[in-house]
Short mmCIF file of C-alpha atoms in Angstrom, two decimals:
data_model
loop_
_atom_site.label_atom_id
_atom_site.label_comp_id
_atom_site.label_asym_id
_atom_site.label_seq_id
_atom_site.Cartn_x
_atom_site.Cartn_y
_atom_site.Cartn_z
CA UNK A 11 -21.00 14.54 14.68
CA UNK A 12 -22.65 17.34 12.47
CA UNK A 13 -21.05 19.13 9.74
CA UNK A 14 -19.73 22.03 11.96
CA UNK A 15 -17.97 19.60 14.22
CA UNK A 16 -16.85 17.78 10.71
CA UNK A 17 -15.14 20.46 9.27
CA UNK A 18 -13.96 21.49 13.06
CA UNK A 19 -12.22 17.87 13.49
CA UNK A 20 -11.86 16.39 9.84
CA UNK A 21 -10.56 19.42 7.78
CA UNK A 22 -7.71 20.00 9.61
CA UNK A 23 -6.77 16.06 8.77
CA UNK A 24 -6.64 16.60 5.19
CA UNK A 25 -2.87 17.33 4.81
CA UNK A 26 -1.92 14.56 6.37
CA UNK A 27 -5.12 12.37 4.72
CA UNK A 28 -3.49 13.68 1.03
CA UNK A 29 -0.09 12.63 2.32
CA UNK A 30 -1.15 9.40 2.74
CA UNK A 31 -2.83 8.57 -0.74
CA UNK A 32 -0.25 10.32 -2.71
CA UNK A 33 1.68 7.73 -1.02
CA UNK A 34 -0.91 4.92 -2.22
CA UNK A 35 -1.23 6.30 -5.57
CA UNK A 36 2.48 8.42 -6.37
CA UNK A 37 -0.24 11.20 -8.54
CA UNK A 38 -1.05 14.40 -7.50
CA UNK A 39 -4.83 14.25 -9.17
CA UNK A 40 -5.36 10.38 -8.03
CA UNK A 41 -4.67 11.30 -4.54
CA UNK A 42 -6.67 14.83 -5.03
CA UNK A 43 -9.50 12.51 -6.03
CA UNK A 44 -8.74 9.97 -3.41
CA UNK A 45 -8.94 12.49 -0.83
CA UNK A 46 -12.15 13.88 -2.24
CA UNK A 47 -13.59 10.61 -2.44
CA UNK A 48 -12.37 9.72 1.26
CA UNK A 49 -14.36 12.72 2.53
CA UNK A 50 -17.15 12.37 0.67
CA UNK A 51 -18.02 8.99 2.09
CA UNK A 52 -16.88 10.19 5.56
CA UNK A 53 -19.52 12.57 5.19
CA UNK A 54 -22.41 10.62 4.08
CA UNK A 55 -21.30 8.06 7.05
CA UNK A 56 -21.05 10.12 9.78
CA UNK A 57 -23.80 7.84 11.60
CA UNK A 58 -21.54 4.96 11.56
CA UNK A 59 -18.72 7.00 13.48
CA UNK A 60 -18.66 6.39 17.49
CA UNK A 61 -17.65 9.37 19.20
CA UNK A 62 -14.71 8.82 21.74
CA UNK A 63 -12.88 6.72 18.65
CA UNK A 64 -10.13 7.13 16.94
CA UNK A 65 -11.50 9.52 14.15
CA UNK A 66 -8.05 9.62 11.89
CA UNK A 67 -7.88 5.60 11.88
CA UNK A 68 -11.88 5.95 10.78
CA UNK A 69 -10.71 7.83 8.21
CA UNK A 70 -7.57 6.05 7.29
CA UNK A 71 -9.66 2.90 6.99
CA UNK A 72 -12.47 4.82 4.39
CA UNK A 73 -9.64 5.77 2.33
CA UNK A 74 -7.75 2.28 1.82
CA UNK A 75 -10.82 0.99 0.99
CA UNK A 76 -12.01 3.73 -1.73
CA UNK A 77 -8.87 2.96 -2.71
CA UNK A 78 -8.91 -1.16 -2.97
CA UNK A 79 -12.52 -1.00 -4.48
CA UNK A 80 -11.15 1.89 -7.35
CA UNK A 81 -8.33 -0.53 -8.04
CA UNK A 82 -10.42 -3.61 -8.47
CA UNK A 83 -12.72 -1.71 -10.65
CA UNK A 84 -9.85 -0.27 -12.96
CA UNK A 85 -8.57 -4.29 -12.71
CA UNK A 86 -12.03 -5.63 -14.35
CA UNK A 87 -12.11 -3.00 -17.13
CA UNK A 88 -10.92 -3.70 -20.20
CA UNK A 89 -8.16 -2.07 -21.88
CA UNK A 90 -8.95 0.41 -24.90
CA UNK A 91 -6.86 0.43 -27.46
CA UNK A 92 -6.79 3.53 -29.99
CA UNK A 93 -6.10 2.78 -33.16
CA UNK A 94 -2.67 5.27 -33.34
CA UNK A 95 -1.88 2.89 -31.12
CA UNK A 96 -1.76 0.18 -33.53
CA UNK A 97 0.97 -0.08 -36.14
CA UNK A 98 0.72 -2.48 -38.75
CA UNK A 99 0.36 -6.15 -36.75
CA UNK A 100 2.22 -4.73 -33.72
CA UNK A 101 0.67 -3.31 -30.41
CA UNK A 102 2.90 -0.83 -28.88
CA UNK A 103 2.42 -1.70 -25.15
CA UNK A 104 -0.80 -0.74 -24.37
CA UNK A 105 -2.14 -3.90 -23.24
CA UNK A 106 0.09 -3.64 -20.50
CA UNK A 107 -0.94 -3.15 -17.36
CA UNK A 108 -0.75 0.78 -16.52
CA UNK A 109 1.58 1.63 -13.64
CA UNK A 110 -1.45 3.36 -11.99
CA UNK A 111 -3.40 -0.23 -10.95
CA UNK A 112 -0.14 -1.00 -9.42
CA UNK A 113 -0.81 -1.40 -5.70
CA UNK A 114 0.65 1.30 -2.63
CA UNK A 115 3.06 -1.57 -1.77
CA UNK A 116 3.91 -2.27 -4.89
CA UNK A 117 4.94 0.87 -5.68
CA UNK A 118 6.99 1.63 -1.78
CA UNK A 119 8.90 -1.31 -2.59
CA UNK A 120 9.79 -0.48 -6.13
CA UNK A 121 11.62 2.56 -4.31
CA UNK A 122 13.45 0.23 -1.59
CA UNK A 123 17.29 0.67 -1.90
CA UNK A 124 18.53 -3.18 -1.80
CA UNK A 125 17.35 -5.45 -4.80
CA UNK A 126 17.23 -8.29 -2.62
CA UNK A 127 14.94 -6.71 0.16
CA UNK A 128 12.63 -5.68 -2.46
CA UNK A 129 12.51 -9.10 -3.43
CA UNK A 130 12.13 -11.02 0.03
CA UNK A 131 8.96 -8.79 0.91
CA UNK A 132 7.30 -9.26 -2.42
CA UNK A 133 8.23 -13.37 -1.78
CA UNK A 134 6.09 -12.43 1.66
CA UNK A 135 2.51 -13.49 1.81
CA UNK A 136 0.43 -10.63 1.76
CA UNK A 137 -0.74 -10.30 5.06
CA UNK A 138 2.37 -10.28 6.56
CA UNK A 139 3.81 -8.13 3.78
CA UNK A 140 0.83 -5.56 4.73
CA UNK A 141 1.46 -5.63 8.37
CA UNK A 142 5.38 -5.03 8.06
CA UNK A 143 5.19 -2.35 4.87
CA UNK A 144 2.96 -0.62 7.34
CA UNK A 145 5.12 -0.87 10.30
CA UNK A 146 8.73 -0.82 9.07
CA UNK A 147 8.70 1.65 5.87
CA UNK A 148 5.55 3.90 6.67
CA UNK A 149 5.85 3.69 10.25
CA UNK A 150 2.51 3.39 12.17
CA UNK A 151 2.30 2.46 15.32
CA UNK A 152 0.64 -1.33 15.75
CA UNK A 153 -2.63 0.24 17.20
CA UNK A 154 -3.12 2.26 14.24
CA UNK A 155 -2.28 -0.94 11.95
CA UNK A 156 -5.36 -2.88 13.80
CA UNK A 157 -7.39 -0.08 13.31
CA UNK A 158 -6.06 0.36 9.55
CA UNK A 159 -6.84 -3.33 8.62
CA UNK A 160 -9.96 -3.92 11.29
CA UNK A 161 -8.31 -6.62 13.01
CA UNK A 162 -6.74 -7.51 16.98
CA UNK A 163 -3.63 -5.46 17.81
CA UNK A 164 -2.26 -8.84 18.92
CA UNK A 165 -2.88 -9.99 15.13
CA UNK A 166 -0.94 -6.79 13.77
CA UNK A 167 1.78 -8.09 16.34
CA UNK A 168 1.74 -11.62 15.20
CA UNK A 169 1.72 -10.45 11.49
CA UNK A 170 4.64 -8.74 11.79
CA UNK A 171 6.93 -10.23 14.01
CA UNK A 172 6.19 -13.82 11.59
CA UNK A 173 6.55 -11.46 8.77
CA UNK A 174 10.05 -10.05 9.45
CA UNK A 175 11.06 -13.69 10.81
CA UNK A 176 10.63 -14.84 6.94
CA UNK A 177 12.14 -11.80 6.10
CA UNK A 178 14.90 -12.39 7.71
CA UNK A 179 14.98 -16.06 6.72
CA UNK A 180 14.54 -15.23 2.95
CA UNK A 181 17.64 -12.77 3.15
CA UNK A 182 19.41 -15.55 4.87
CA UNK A 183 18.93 -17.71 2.40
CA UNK A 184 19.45 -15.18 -0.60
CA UNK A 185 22.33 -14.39 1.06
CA UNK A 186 23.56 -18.00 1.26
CA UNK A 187 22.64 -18.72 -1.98
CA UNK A 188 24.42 -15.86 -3.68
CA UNK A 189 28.05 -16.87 -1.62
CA UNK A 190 27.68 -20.64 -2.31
CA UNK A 191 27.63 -19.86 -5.93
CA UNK A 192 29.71 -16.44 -6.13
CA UNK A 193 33.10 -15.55 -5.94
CA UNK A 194 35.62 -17.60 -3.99
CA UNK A 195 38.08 -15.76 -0.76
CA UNK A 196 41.32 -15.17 -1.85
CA UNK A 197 43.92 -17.61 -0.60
CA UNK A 198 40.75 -20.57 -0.10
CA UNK A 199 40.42 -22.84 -3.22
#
């Protein structure tokens, strides 16, 4: 692939590239720069793309990456601390951790309806938690999921039907929990 047939096959990818990492990072100018980033590398690794491949799972794959080894690097820098910032012996919060480290996932399931779901998939070891976010709330297809993550489509498939099993088993047990020690039936003392 040369730059003509880059821009010819990659360009018209970006909406839906931009969609995706304004998903990952909920900012318009972190997923601008995401994006940028994305093609950039792309680019400069054309040689490492085999013709005849899926070309948008090549790209989907650059892009989580770029966006794993930003967040690590914003994880191992310290935070600065301006001294408005300071009043008197108290910090006002800016030693916490800024919502923009917070991971794609993270973030998705901060916006899931049911208190309890949200709480079974973070309870979810991550690779299972990857495999059904993926799946089940963005919606790609299991082949795009292997390529996503670089692994066996019969992994992806594993990964998520063990996934939603403890899903389903840590709703179960939520659910249990919460009517063993809720409110009583009327009429059943």
């Amino acid at each position: 692939m040369v730059g003509a047939e880059f821009e010819r096959d990659v360009v018209p990818l970006f909406d839906l590239l931009y969609r995706h990492a304004f998903r990952m990072t909920s900012n318009h100018a972190d997923a601008e720069d995401l994006l940028q980033e994305t093609a950039i590398k792309a680019y400069a690794g054309l040689n490492s793309f085999l013709p005849g491949t899926n070309l948008k799972a090549w790209l989907f794959r650059i892009m989580i990456n770029t966006y794993i080894g930003d967040y690590r690097k914003k994880k191992r820098q310290p935070v600065h601390v301006s001294a408005e910032v300071i009043t008197g012996r108290r910090l006002v919060s800016a030693a916490g951790r800024p919502a923009a480290l917070r991971s794609a996932e993270d973030l998705a399931l901060d916006l899931l309806p049911d208190p309890q779901i949200k709480a079974a998939m973070e309870d979810l070891p991550e690779q299972f938690r990857v495999a059904v976010y993926f799946a089940d709330i963005v919606g790609y297809s299991y082949k795009e999921i292997a390529a996503m993550l670089d692994i066996r489509q019969g992994t992806v498939s594993s990964r998520i039907n063990r996934g939603r099993r403890q899903l389903r088993d840590l709703l179960a047990d939520s659910r249990g929990a919460r009517r063993s020690s809720g409110t009583r039936r009327r009429g059943i003392d």
